[in-house]
Amino acid sequence: MQVRLKNRKQQIVDLALELLQTRGFENFSYQDLARQLGITKASIHHHFPKKEDLGVALCQAIQDWHEREFSKSRAFAGSALEKLDRYVRGTLRYGGCEKKICPLSSLQADIASLPEAMRPALKRLDDHELEFVAELLQQGRDNGELSFPGDVRAQAVLVVLTCKAALQYSRVHGSEMFDEAMAQMKQLMVASQ
Amino acid sequence: MQVRLKNRKQQIVDLALELLQTRGFENFSYQDLARQLGITKASIHHHFPKKEDLGVALCQAIQDWHEREFSKSRAFAGSALEKLDRYVRGTLRYGGCEKKICPLSSLQADIASLPEAMRPALKRLDDHELEFVAELLQQGRDNGELSFPGDVRAQAVLVVLTCKAALQYSRVHGSEMFDEAMAQMKQLMVASQ
DNA sequence: ATACTAACCTACCTCAAGGTCAGTTAGCAA
DNA sequence: TTGCTAACTGACCTTGAGGTAGGTTAGTAT
């Protein structure tokens, strides 16, 4: 008995995003999606003719999500440190599941086999995220919460890299590693200079 | 005309390592190896019956390489900062090619689809590397070259994470990002406290 | 010269991937 | 009710993946 949904597209993207975070873009198939949604492979091809199309939709979904999260954070009345914490816990840690990494990291790892259309999108998303974190750090340094040497942008790179890699590592070594890394990074940004 | 080599096994491992760093374990095939070596797929199966066997051999090769590099570094008469630089440039940057990432990062990214036998090996390798970097940092802090707050181990985690993620990012954003991140990390470890 | 071993090949198998196509079926607007 | 559109299905295709079986050929030890 077939059930028609008008939000199937969204459903597919949501599931695909999860599989992207746990297995990587090249390591989940239309069959996987179809099975878990209880529909046919061909039905997914109806919504996303090529896998590349699904990939582009995934990038769009990530961007929407970034924009939502970032503007929520900007609206949030709190210190820069609190905002940074929210970024780390909420934006990067995702569902809290140990098995998921940042979708952008996942795409980066597969970059060599990725459809052409997804690469510029990936770069844009990375830059967008970096810009946001740089903004937070600038705020924090301006009002004295944070102190670190050098360029704000360079420090933002460091923070983002740490978050991403920490997620990857914690999948293998347990979540304590994530906490350890983030705590140390925070200490460096408060104690330095 | 077939040419027999007794070091074919090593040749295969070398090439596989390169493909691991550029494309990931699940994204290169026996066919790829065979083509580039000018032999048959079946011939590779002769040396490594299952891909899992090749994977285990890869882990072993990485370990051998670590041991070589680390003991070279320990023997090297220089400051801790110089040793750290050598680690960053030599041990992590590999062939200097922008397209290669750390093989351990690559394996981590594919962890969900990785053959069972490779996972404990991967964890061991990560730990081994962390231990080595912690040793360097301890030295540096002891003799006053470095100063950073908190636990040495935690700082080692931070350094390693930064290196790995910087390599991944620089594949998408260019090698300046790698340099930027490493410079900032160095600044933090010299300036802090 | 003989016999053994290991490197290698051709030819094949199975399976799952991405993808296509020609329908069927449900919902909705005129 | 008619007719259009969009969701969905089953049946199929091609390609390339990992893997196997059996044979050939080169090198080596006796």
Short mmCIF file of N, CA and C (backbone and C1' of nucleotides) in Angstrom, two decimals, chain A residues 4 8 40 42 46-47, chain D residues 6-11:
data_model
loop_
_atom_site.label_atom_id
_atom_site.label_comp_id
_atom_site.label_asym_id
_atom_site.label_seq_id
_atom_site.Cartn_x
_atom_site.Cartn_y
_atom_site.Cartn_z
N ARG A 4 1.41 8.44 -0.25
CA ARG A 4 2.03 9.58 -0.91
C ARG A 4 2.26 10.71 0.07
N ARG A 8 8.04 14.29 1.05
CA ARG A 8 8.98 13.18 0.86
C ARG A 8 10.38 13.69 0.57
N THR A 40 10.62 2.84 -3.02
CA THR A 40 11.48 2.24 -4.03
C THR A 40 12.64 3.15 -4.38
N ALA A 42 13.60 3.74 -7.33
CA ALA A 42 13.16 4.57 -8.46
C ALA A 42 12.41 5.80 -7.98
N HIS A 46 13.03 9.75 -8.75
CA HIS A 46 12.00 10.69 -9.19
C HIS A 46 12.25 12.07 -8.57
N HIS A 47 12.59 12.08 -7.30
CA HIS A 47 12.82 13.36 -6.61
C HIS A 47 14.20 13.93 -6.92
P DA D 6 3.87 18.94 -11.59
"O5'" DA D 6 4.03 17.97 -10.35
"C5'" DA D 6 3.08 18.02 -9.28
"C4'" DA D 6 3.14 16.74 -8.49
"C3'" DA D 6 4.56 16.18 -8.30
"O3'" DA D 6 4.64 15.68 -6.98
"C1'" DA D 6 3.20 14.54 -9.29
P DA D 7 5.95 15.25 -6.31
"O5'" DA D 7 5.58 13.80 -5.78
"C5'" DA D 7 4.48 13.67 -4.88
"C4'" DA D 7 4.13 12.20 -4.76
"C3'" DA D 7 5.32 11.32 -4.38
"O3'" DA D 7 4.93 10.48 -3.32
"C1'" DA D 7 4.28 10.51 -6.35
P DC D 8 6.01 9.60 -2.59
"O5'" DC D 8 6.02 8.29 -3.47
"C5'" DC D 8 4.83 7.52 -3.57
"C4'" DC D 8 4.93 6.53 -4.68
"C3'" DC D 8 6.13 5.60 -4.66
"O3'" DC D 8 5.80 4.41 -3.97
"C1'" DC D 8 5.36 6.15 -6.87
P DT D 9 6.86 3.23 -3.88
"O5'" DT D 9 6.56 2.38 -5.17
"C5'" DT D 9 5.24 1.86 -5.39
"C4'" DT D 9 5.25 1.00 -6.63
"C3'" DT D 9 6.39 -0.02 -6.67
"O3'" DT D 9 5.85 -1.33 -6.70
"C1'" DT D 9 6.25 1.19 -8.73
P DG D 10 6.78 -2.56 -6.47
"O5'" DG D 10 7.00 -3.11 -7.95
"C5'" DG D 10 5.89 -3.16 -8.85
"C4'" DG D 10 6.35 -3.67 -10.20
"C3'" DG D 10 7.40 -4.78 -10.15
"O3'" DG D 10 7.13 -5.70 -11.22
"C1'" DG D 10 8.31 -2.88 -11.25
P DA D 11 8.03 -6.96 -11.44
"O5'" DA D 11 8.91 -6.53 -12.70
"C5'" DA D 11 8.28 -5.85 -13.81
"C4'" DA D 11 9.33 -5.53 -14.84
"C3'" DA D 11 10.48 -6.53 -14.90
"O3'" DA D 11 10.78 -6.84 -16.24
"C1'" DA D 11 11.32 -4.34 -14.55
#
